[in-house]
Every structure is written in C-alpha cells, then in structure tokens.
Amino acid sequence: MTVNVRRHRARKGAQGLRPVQFWLPDTSTPEFAQQVAHDIGVVAGPHPEDDAMQEALERLAAETLTEWPADRLLRED
C-alpha cells in the first residue's frame, strides 16, 4: 500500500469512518441491459387489474369524500 493511501485511510479513520466494499452488477454487460429492458417492460406494461382497482378507488372516494363533487372523482380517459 502506498504512503498516500495509508495517510488517506488514517485521516478517514480519524474521522470515524471505515472502508466498505460493495459488489454491484456490471452495468456494461448485455445480460444487464436485457434484464433492465425486461424489468421496464414489466413495470410499464398494461396491467388488467389497474382498471378494476381504479374503479374501486373511485367508488370508495365517492362514498367517503362527500365534500368533493362526484364528477371530479371520475377518470377522464
């Protein structure tokens, strides 16, 4: 280990810090790019349950949020 590295580590240690090593995915690999593309498709893709959930939330809001006009709770598609 060089003198500069030793000094740097000593200064950081004196500040109450310690070195930590992290292992992260290699973002330059084709496999990583494929996984990211797949994950984006899953998250951004259509989900049939979304419409049913939206309708249920709108019904619940219409029943409980009486101070808001009902027409403002409906989706404008």
Tab-separated table of C-alpha atoms in Angstrom:
chain	number	residue	atom	x	y	z
A	1	MET	CA	0.000	0.000	0.000
A	2	THR	CA	1.405	3.396	-0.918
A	3	VAL	CA	2.111	6.097	1.632
A	4	ASN	CA	-0.649	8.319	0.193
A	5	VAL	CA	-3.251	5.574	0.556
A	6	ARG	CA	-2.141	4.877	4.136
A	7	ARG	CA	-2.396	8.560	5.017
A	8	HIS	CA	-5.783	8.883	3.370
A	9	ARG	CA	-7.115	5.861	5.264
A	10	ALA	CA	-5.650	7.139	8.524
A	11	ARG	CA	-7.376	10.524	8.052
A	12	LYS	CA	-10.696	8.872	7.258
A	13	GLY	CA	-10.318	6.527	10.232
A	14	ALA	CA	-9.642	9.517	12.479
A	15	GLN	CA	-12.955	10.966	11.262
A	16	GLY	CA	-14.727	7.838	12.490
A	17	LEU	CA	-15.102	6.331	9.031
A	18	ARG	CA	-14.231	2.853	7.847
A	19	PRO	CA	-13.787	1.411	4.351
A	20	VAL	CA	-16.643	-0.641	2.933
A	21	GLN	CA	-16.589	-2.710	-0.245
A	22	PHE	CA	-19.736	-3.033	-2.374
A	23	TRP	CA	-20.322	-5.608	-5.086
A	24	LEU	CA	-22.644	-4.211	-7.740
A	25	PRO	CA	-23.991	-5.559	-11.021
A	26	ASP	CA	-21.770	-4.943	-14.026
A	27	THR	CA	-23.906	-2.473	-15.975
A	28	SER	CA	-21.788	-2.855	-19.116
A	29	THR	CA	-22.858	-6.444	-19.863
A	30	PRO	CA	-25.512	-7.396	-22.429
A	31	GLU	CA	-27.228	-9.520	-19.767
A	32	PHE	CA	-27.688	-6.476	-17.549
A	33	ALA	CA	-29.156	-4.486	-20.456
A	34	GLN	CA	-31.558	-7.346	-21.243
A	35	GLN	CA	-32.682	-7.559	-17.620
A	36	VAL	CA	-33.266	-3.803	-17.455
A	37	ALA	CA	-35.298	-3.881	-20.683
A	38	HIS	CA	-37.357	-6.782	-19.337
A	39	ASP	CA	-37.974	-5.080	-15.989
A	40	ILE	CA	-39.025	-1.832	-17.674
A	41	GLY	CA	-41.492	-3.765	-19.826
A	42	VAL	CA	-42.989	-5.451	-16.782
A	43	VAL	CA	-43.396	-2.197	-14.883
A	44	ALA	CA	-44.588	-0.086	-17.812
A	45	GLY	CA	-46.776	-2.711	-19.440
A	46	PRO	CA	-50.544	-2.885	-19.185
A	47	HIS	CA	-51.962	-4.492	-16.079
A	48	PRO	CA	-55.606	-5.648	-16.359
A	49	GLU	CA	-56.146	-5.212	-12.634
A	50	ASP	CA	-55.345	-1.480	-12.872
A	51	ASP	CA	-58.774	-0.560	-14.282
A	52	ALA	CA	-60.618	-2.567	-11.637
A	53	MET	CA	-58.512	-1.014	-8.882
A	54	GLN	CA	-59.084	2.493	-10.247
A	55	GLU	CA	-62.848	1.939	-10.366
A	56	ALA	CA	-62.871	0.570	-6.805
A	57	LEU	CA	-60.898	3.568	-5.550
A	58	GLU	CA	-63.224	5.973	-7.336
A	59	ARG	CA	-66.283	4.292	-5.792
A	60	LEU	CA	-64.712	4.416	-2.347
A	61	ALA	CA	-63.751	8.062	-2.795
A	62	ALA	CA	-67.256	8.951	-3.981
A	63	GLU	CA	-68.710	7.310	-0.857
A	64	THR	CA	-66.305	8.822	1.653
A	65	LEU	CA	-65.212	12.173	0.230
A	66	THR	CA	-68.581	13.872	0.219
A	67	GLU	CA	-67.147	17.387	0.118
A	68	TRP	CA	-65.826	16.802	-3.411
A	69	PRO	CA	-68.218	16.783	-6.369
A	70	ALA	CA	-68.620	13.240	-7.694
A	71	ASP	CA	-67.872	14.297	-11.271
A	72	ARG	CA	-64.371	15.398	-10.197
A	73	LEU	CA	-63.609	11.881	-8.944
A	74	LEU	CA	-64.204	10.178	-12.278
A	75	ARG	CA	-61.363	9.494	-14.663
A	76	GLU	CA	-61.213	11.418	-17.887
A	77	ASP	CA	-59.949	8.899	-20.463
